[in-house]
Short mmCIF file of C-alpha atoms and ligand atoms in Angstrom, two decimals:
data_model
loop_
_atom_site.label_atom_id
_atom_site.label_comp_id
_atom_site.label_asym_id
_atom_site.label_seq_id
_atom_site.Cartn_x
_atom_site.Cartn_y
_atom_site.Cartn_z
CA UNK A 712 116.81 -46.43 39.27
CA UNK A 713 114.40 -45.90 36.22
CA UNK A 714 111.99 -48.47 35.27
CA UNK A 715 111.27 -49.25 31.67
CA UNK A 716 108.24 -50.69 31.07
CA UNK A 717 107.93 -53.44 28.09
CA UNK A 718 105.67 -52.25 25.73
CA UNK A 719 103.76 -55.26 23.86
CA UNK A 720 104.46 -54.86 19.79
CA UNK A 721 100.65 -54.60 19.70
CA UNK A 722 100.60 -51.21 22.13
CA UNK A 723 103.61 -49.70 20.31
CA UNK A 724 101.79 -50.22 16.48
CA UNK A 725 98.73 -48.12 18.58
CA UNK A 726 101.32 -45.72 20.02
CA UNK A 727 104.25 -45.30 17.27
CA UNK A 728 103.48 -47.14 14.45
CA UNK A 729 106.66 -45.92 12.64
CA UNK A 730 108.72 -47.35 15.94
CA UNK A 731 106.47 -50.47 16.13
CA UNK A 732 107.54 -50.98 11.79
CA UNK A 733 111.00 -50.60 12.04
CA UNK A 734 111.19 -52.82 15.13
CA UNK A 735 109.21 -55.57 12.96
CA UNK A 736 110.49 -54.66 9.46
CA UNK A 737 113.70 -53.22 10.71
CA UNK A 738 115.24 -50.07 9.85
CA UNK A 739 114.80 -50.24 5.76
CA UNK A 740 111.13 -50.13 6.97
CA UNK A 741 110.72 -46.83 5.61
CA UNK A 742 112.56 -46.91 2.51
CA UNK A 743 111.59 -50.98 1.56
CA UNK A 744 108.16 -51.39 2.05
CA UNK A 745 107.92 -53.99 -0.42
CA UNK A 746 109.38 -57.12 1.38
CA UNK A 747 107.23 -59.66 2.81
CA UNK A 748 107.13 -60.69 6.62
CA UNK A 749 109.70 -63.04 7.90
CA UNK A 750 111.41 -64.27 10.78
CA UNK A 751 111.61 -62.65 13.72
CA UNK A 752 109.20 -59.79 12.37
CA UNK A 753 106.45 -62.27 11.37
CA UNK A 754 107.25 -64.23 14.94
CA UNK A 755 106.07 -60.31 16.57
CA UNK A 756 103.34 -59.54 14.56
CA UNK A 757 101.99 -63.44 14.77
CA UNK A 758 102.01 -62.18 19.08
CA UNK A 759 100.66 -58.87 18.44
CA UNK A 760 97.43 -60.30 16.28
CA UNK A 761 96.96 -63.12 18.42
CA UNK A 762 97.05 -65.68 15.99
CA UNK A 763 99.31 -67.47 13.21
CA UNK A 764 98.74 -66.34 9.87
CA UNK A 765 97.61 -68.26 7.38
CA UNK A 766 98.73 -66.29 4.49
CA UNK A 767 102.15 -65.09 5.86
CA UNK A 768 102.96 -65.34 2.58
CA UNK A 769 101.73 -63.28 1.11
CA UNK A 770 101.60 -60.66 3.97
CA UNK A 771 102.84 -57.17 2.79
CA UNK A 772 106.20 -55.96 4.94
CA UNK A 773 105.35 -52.30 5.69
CA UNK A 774 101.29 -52.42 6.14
CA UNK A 775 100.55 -52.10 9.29
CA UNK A 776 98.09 -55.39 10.15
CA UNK A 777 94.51 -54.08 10.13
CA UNK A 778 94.01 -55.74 13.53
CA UNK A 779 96.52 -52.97 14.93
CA UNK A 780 95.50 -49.97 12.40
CA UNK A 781 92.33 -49.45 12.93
CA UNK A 782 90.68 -47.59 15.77
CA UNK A 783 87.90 -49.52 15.88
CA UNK A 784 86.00 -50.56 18.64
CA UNK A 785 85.88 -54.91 19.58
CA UNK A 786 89.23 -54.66 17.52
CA UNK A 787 91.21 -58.41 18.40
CA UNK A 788 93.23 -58.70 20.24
CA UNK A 789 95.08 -56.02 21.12
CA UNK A 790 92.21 -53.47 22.27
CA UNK A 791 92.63 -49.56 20.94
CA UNK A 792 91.45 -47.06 23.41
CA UNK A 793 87.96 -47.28 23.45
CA UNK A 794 86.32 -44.83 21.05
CA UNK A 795 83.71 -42.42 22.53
CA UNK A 796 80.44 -43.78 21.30
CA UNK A 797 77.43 -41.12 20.70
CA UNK A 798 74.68 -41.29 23.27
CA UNK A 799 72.07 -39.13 21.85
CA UNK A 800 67.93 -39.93 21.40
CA UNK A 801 66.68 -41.52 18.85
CA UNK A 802 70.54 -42.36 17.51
CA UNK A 803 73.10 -45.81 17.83
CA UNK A 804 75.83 -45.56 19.06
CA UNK A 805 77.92 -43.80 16.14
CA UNK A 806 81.34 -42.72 17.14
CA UNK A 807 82.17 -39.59 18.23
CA UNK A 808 85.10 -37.66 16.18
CA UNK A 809 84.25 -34.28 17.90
CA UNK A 810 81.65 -33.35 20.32
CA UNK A 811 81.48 -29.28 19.61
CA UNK A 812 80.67 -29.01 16.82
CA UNK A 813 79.02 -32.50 16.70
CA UNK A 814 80.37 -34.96 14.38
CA UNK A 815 79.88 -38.94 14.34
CA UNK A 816 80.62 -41.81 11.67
CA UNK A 817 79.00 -45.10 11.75
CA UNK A 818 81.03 -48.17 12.26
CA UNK A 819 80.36 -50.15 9.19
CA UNK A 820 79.56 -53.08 10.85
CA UNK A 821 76.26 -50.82 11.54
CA UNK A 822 75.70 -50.07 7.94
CA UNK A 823 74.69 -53.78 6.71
CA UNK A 824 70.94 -51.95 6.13
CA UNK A 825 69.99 -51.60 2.00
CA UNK A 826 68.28 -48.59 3.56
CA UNK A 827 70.41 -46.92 6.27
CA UNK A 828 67.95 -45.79 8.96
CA UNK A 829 67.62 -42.52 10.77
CA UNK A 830 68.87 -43.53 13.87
CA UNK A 831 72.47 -45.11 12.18
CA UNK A 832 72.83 -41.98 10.05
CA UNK A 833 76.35 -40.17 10.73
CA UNK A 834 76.00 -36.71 11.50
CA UNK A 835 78.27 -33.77 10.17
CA UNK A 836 77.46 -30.41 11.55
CA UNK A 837 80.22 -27.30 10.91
CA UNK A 838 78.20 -25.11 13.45
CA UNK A 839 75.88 -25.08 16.41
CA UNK A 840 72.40 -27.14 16.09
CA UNK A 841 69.71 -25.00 15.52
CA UNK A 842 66.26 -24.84 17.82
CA UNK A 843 63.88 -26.53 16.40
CA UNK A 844 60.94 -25.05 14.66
CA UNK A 845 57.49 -24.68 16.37
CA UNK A 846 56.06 -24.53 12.52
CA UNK A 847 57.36 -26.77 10.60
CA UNK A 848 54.90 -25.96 7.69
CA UNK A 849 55.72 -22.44 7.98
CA UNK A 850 59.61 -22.85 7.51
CA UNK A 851 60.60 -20.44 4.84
CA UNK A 852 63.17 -21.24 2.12
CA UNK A 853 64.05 -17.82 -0.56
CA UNK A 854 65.13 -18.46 -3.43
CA UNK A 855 67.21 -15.05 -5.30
CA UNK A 856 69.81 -13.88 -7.09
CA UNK A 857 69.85 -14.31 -11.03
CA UNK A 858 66.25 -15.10 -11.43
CA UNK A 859 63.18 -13.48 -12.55
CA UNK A 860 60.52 -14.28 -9.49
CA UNK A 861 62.17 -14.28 -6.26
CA UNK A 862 60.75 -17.19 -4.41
CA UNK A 863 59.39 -17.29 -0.68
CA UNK A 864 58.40 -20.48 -0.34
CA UNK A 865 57.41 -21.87 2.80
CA UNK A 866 57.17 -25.96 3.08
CA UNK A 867 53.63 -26.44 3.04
CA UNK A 868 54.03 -24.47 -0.04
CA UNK A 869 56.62 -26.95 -1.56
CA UNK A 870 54.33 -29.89 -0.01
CA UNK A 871 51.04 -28.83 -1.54
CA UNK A 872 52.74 -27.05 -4.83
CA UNK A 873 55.07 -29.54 -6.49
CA UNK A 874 55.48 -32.36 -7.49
CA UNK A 875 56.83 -35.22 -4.84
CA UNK A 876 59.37 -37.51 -5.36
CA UNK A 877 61.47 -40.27 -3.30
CA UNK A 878 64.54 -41.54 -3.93
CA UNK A 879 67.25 -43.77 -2.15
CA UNK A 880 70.56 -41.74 -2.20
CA UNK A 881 73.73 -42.20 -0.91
CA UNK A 882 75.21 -39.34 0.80
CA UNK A 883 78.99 -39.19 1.87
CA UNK A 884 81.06 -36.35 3.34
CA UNK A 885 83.58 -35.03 1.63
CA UNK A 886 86.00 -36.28 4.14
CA UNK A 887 85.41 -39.58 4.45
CA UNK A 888 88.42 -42.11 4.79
CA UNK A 889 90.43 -39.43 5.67
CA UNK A 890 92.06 -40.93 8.34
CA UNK A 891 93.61 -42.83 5.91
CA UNK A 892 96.22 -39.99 4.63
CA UNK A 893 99.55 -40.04 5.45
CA UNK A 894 101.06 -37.36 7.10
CA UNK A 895 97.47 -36.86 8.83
CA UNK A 896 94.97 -33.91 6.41
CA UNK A 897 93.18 -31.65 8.95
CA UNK A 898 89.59 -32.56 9.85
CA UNK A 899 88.25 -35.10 11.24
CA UNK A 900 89.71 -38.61 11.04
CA UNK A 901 86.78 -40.17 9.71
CA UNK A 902 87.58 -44.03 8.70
CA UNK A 903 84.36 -45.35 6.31
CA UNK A 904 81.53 -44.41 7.98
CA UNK A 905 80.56 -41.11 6.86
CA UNK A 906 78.17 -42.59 4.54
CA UNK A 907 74.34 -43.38 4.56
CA UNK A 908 71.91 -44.03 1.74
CA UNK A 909 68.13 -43.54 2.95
CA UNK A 910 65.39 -43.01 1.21
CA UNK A 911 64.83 -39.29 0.89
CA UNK A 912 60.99 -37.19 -0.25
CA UNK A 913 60.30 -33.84 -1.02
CA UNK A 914 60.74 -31.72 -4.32
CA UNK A 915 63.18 -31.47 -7.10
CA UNK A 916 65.37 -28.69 -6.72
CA UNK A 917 64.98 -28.20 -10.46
CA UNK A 918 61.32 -27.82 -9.98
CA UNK A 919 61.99 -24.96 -7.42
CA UNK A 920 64.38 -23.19 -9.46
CA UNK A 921 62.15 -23.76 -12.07
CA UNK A 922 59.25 -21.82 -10.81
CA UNK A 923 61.69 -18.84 -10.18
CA UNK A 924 62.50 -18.90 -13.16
CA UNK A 925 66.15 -18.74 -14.38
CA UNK A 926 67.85 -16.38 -16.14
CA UNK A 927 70.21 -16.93 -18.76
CA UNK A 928 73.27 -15.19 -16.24
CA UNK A 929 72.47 -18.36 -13.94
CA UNK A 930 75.32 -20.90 -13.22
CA UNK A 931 75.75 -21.75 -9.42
CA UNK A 932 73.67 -22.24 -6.55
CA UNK A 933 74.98 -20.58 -3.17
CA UNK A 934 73.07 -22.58 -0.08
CA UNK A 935 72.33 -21.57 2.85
CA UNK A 936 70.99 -22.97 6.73
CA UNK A 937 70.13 -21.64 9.51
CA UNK A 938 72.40 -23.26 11.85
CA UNK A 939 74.32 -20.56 13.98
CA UNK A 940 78.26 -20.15 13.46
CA UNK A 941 80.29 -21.47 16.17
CA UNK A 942 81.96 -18.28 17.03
CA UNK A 943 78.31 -17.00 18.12
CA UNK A 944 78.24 -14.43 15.12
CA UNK A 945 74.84 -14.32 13.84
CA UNK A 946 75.62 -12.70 10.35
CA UNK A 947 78.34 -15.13 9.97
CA UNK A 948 76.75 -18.37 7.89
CA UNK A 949 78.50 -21.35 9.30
CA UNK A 950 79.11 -23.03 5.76
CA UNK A 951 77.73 -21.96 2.16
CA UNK A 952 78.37 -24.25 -0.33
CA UNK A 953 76.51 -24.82 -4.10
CA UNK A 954 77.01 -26.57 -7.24
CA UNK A 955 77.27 -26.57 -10.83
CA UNK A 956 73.58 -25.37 -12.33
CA UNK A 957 73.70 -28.47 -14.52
CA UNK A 958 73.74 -30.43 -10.97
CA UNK A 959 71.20 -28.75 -9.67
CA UNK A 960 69.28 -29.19 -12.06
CA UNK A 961 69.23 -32.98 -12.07
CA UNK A 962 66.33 -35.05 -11.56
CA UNK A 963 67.94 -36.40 -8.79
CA UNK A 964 69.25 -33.30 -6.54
CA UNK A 965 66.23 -32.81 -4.62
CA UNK A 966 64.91 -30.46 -1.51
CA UNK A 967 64.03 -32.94 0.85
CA UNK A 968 61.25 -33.00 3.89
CA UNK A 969 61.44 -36.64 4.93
CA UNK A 970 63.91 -39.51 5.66
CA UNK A 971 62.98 -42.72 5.26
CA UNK A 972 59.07 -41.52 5.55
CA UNK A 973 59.71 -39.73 8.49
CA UNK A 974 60.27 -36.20 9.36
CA UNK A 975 63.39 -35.64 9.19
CA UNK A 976 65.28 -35.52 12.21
CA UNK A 977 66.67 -31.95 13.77
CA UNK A 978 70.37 -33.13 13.56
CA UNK A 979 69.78 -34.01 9.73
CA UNK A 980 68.51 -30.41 9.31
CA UNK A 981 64.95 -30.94 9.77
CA UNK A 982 62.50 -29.68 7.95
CA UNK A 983 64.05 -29.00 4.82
CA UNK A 984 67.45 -29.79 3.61
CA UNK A 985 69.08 -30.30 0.22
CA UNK A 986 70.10 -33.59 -1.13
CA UNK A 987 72.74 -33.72 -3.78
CA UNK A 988 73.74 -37.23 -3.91
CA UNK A 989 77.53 -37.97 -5.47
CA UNK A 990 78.91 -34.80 -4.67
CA UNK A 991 80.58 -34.17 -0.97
CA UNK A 992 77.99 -33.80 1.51
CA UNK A 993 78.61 -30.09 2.04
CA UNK A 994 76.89 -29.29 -0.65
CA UNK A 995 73.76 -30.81 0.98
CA UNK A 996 72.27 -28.04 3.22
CA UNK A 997 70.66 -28.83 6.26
CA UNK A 998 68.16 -26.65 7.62
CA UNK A 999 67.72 -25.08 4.34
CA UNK A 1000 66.48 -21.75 4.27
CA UNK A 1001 67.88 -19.77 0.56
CA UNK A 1002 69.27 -20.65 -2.22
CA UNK A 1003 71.35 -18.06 -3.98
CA UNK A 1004 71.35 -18.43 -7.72
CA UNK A 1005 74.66 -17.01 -9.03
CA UNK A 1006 76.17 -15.61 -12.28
CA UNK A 1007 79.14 -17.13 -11.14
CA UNK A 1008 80.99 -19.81 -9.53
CA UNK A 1009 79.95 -19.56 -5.71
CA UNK A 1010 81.94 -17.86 -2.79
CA UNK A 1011 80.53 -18.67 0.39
CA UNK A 1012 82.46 -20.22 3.49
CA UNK A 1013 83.71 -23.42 2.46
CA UNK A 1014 83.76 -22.76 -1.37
CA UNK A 1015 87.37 -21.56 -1.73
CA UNK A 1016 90.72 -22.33 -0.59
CA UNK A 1017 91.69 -25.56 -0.28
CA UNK A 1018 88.30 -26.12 0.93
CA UNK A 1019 86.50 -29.06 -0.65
CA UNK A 1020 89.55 -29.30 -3.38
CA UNK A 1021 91.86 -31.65 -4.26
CA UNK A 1022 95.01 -31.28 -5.58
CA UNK A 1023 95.19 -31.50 -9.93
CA UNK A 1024 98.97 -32.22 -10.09
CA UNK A 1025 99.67 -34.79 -6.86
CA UNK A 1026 101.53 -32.35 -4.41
CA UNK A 1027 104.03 -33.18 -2.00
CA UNK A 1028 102.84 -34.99 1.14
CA UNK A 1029 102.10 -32.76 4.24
CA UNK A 1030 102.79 -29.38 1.36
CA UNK A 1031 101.73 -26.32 1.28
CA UNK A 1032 98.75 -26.66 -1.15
CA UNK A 1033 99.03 -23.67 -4.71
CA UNK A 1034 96.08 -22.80 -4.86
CA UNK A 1035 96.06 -22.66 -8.91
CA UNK A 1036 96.70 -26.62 -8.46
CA UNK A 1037 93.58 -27.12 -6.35
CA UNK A 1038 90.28 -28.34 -8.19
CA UNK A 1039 86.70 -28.51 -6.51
CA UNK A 1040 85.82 -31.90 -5.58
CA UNK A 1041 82.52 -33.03 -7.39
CA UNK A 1042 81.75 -36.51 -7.78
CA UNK A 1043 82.59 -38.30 -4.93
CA UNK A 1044 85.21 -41.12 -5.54
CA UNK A 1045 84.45 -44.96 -5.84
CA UNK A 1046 84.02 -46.90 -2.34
CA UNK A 1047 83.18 -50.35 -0.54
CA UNK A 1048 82.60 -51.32 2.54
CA UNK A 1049 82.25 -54.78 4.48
CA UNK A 1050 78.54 -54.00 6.81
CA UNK A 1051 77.86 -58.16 7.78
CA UNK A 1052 80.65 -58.57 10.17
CA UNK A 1053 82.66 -56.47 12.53
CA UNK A 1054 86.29 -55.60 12.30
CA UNK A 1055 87.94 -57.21 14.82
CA UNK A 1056 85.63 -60.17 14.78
CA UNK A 1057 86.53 -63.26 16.34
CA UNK A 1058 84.87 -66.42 14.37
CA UNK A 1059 84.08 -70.09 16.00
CA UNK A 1060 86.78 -72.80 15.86
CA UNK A 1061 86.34 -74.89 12.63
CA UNK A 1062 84.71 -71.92 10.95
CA UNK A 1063 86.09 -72.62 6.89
CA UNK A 1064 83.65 -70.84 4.81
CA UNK A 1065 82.86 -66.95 5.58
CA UNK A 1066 80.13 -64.89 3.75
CA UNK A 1067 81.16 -61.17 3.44
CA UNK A 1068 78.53 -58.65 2.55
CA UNK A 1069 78.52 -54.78 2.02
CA UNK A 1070 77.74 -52.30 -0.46
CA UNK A 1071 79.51 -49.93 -3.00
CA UNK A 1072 79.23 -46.70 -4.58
CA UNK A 1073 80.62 -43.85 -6.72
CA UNK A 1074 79.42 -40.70 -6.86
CA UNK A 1075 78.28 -40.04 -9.89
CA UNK A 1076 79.18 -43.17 -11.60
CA UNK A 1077 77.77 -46.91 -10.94
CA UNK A 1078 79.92 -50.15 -9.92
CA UNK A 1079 81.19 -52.28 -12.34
CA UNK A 1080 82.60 -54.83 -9.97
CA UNK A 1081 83.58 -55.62 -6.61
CA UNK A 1082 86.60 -57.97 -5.32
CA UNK A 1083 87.34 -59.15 -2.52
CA UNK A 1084 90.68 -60.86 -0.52
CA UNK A 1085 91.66 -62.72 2.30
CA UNK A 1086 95.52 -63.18 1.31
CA UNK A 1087 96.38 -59.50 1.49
CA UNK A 1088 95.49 -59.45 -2.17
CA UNK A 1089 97.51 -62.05 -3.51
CA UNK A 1090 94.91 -63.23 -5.21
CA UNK A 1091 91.08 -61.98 -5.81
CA UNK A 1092 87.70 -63.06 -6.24
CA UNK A 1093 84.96 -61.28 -7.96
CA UNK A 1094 81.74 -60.86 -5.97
CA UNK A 1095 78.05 -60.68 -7.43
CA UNK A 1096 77.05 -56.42 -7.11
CA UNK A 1097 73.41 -55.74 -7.39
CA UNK A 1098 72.01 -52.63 -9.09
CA UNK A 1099 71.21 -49.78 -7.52
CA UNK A 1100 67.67 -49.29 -6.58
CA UNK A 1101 67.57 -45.57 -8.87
CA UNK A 1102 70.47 -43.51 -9.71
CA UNK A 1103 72.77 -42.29 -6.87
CA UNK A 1104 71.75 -45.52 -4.37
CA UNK A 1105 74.44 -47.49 -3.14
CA UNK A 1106 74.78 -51.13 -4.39
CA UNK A 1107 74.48 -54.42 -2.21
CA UNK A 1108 77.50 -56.84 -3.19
CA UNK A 1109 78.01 -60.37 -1.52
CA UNK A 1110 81.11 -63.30 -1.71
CA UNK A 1111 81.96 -66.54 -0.01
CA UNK A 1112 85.87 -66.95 0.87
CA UNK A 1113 87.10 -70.41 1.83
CA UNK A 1114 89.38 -69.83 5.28
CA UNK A 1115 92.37 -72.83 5.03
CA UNK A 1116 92.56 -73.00 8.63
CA UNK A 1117 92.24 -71.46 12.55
CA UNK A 1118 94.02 -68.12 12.31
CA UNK A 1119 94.78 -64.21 11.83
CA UNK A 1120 92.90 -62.98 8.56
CA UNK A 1121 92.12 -59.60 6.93
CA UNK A 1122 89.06 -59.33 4.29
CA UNK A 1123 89.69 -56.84 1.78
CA UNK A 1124 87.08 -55.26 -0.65
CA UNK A 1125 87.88 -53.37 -3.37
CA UNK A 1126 85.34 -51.69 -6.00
CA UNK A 1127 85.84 -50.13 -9.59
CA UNK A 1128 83.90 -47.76 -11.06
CA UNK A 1129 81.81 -47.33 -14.31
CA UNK A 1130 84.42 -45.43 -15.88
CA UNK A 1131 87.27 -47.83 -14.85
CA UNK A 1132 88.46 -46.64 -11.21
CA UNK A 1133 89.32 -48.82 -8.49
CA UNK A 1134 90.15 -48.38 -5.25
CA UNK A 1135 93.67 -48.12 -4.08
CA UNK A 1136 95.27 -50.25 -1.75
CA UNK A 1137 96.32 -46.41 0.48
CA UNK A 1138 95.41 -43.24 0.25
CA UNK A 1139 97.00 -41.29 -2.30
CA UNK A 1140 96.67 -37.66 -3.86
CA UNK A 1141 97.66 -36.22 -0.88
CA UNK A 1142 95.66 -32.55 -0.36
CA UNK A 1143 95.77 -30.72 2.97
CA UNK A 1144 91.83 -31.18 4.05
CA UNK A 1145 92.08 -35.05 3.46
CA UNK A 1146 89.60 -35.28 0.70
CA UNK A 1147 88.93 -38.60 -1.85
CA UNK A 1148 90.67 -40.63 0.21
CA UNK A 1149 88.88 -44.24 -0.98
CA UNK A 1150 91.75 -46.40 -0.30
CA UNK A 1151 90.15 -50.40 0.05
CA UNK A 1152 88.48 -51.38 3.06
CA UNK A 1153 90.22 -53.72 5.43
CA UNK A 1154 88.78 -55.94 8.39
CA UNK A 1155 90.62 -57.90 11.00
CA UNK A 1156 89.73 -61.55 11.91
CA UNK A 1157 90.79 -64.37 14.12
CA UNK A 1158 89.21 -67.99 13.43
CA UNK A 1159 89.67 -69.37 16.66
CA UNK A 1160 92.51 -72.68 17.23
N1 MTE B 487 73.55 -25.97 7.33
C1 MTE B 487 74.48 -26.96 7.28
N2 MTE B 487 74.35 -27.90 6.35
C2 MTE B 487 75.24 -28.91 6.29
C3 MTE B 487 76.34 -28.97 7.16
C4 MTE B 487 76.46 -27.95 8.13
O1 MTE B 487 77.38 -27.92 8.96
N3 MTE B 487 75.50 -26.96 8.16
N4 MTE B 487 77.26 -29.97 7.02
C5 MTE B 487 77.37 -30.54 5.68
C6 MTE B 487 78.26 -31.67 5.57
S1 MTE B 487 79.91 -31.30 5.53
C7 MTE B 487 77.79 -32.95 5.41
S2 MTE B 487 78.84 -34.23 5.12
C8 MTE B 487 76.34 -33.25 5.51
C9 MTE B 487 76.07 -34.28 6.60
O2 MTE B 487 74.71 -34.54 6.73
P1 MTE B 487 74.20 -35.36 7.99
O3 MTE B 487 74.68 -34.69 9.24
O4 MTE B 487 72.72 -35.41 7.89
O5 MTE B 487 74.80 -36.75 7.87
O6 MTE B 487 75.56 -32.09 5.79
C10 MTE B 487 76.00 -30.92 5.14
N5 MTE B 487 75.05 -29.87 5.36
MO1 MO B 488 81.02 -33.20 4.89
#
């Protein structure tokens, strides 16, 4: 005789969320997501978050709690798999998406610093890590193509040469929140945390080019690093990716040599890498060693396709992408995050008054507000956003909720931008690499009865 075994509602949202949603929201799950929990569905979801909900109400049929979503470790109650969390020197525990090549996002309960340090940084790498050089000072960087002085400039050179500057700047990959597309983009499912802002020194790329000098055929960059392709083909660059000249030549892309005062680290591409904060990450080489000025817009590995684009026209879900419909992603689109408490946290009895803080960005542009919920954004409440300390440097926000009583709750934060974007409630503009998807944070937590 065959055994079934009773899977808890909790298990089956981890398992089969489309099961688990039409066994809570019944079968017009898929086609009426707009109902709001009742009866017998918001009796099984109550059990599967291990608490009653306070805001039932206003509880959206068809979104999948945030306790039960989200992959993320201490989640309450119901426990995902644990993650695989990085154990590497000199680094937290970040979790691991992939091991080869190496790839790790930071929870965001880890990224509560104004000034991310080293050791929470996420790491992205396309290829295989590089050795590390002997000579640091003697690391050479050529800069060619359409200019008039072909530059071989080692880093002592770009130390003792040129002018230095420090900024804080935010740098995101490309990718981040992809996990959040639905049917599932290829890459890997980062949630929030491929993000950091530290405080970067070194040289203005500008300056570089600068000294090359430009000629009037110049309009991309092409970058290059040294790190070996995974395939073990040495003439084979791992990823080559540039920008707009106008970009590059903003005060604020720079050629960086430290992090946060520091040398910076081998898995950040020590000892030079490019910084251009707002734009996808990619475009930030690590272990830098040429820059490639073009005449036109740049080819390398990771320039074309649907590589870095998005789609112009939304396409259809889980498509085939045309490529005349796919645009390069430049500025990166707005974000928050909530860095002061965990998701999945569970908070004293009698706790009534929460303090959420985190920080926001937007590529290019600034924040012009921040919201944030804790009735599944029935209604909102405007939190206080500091500037950023320069151009391009995330920005600290901070709110007080009032929480009724003991209980299930989600916190949701949700930023707009200077020019007048906010973040979605889910991912849309679906494009087949999972890029811009900046739908609105969500944490899970349970105020103890
Ligand atoms: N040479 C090289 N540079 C690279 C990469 C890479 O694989 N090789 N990854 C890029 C991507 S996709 C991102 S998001 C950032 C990540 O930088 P980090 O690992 O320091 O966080 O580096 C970029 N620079
Ligand atoms: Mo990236």
């Amino acid at each position: 005789m065959k055994r079934f075994k009773e899977r808890s509602i909790g298990e089956l949202y981890r398992d089969d969320p489309e099961r688990a949603d039409a066994l809570v929201f019944g079968r017009q799950a898929k086609t009426n997501r707009r109902g709001f929990l009742k009866g017998a569905g918001l009796t099984a979801v109550t059990a599967a978050v291990g608490g009653a909900i306070p805001f039932a109400d206003s509880m959206p049929g068809g979104l999948i709690p945030a306790a039960l979503a989200q992959g993320t470790p201490g989640a309450a109650p119901a426990k995902p798999d644990a993650p695989m969390m990085l154990k590497m020197d000199g680094k937290a525990e970040l979790i691991v998406l992939q091991e080869k090549p190496l790839n790790a996002e930071t929870p965001a309960h880890l990224l509560d610093d104004e000034v991310t340090p080293n050791e929470k940084f996420f790491i992205r790498n396309n290829g295989n890590l590089p050795e590390a050089t002997a000579n640091p000072k003697a690391w050479k960087i050529t800069v060619d193509g359409e200019v008039d002085n072909k530059q071989e400039l080692t880093v002592e050179d770009l130390e003792k040469k040129f002018q230095q500057v420090s900024f804080k700047l935010q740098l995101e990959c490309g990718g981040n929140g992809r996990s959040g597309f639905s049917p599932e983009a290829r890459g890997n499912q980062w949630s929030n945390g491929a993000i950091g802002c530290a405080e970067w020194s070194g040289v203005r790329l500008s300056d570089v080019l600068k000294a090359a000098g430009l000629k009037s055929s110049a309009v991309y960059t092409g970058h290059y690093g040294a790190d070996p392709h995974l395939s073990g083909d040495t003439s084979k660059p791992t990823i080559s990716r540039g920008v707009r000249l106008e970009k590059a030549m903003e005060p604020h892309s720079i050629i960086a040599l430290r992090m946060n005062g520091k040398p910076i680290p081998l898995v950040h591409g020590a000892p030079a890498r490019l910084v251009i904060p707002g734009w996808p990450g990619s475009t930030s080489a690590k272990w830098l060693n040429r820059i490639w000025v073009r005449d036109k817009e740049h080819d390398g590995p990771g320039m074309t396709g649907a590589s870095y684009r998005v789609a112009k026209v939304p396409m259809v879900p889980g498509g085939k992408a045309d490529n005349a419909n796919m645009v390069i992603l430049e500025s990166m689109p707005v974000r928050s995050i909530i860095t002061n408490i965990a998701h999945g946290t569970e908070l004293p009895a009698g706790t009534r008054k929460l303090d959420l803080r985190g920080h926001a960005w937007a590529g290019e542009n600034t924040i012009s507000a921040v919201h944030v919920s804790i009735d599944y954004g029935a209604s909102w409440k405007a939190a206080e956003v500091k500037a950023p300390a320069n151009k391009y440097a995330w920005q600290r926000w901070t709110a007080a909720v009032d929480l009724p009583s003991a209980g299930y709750y989600e916190a949701w934060v949700r930023a707009t931008d200077s020019s007048g974007k906010m973040q979605p409630h889910v991912v849309g503009n679906w494009n087949p690499q999972g890029y811009g998807g900046n739908a609105m944070h969500r944490i899970a937590l349970l105020v103890k009865a």
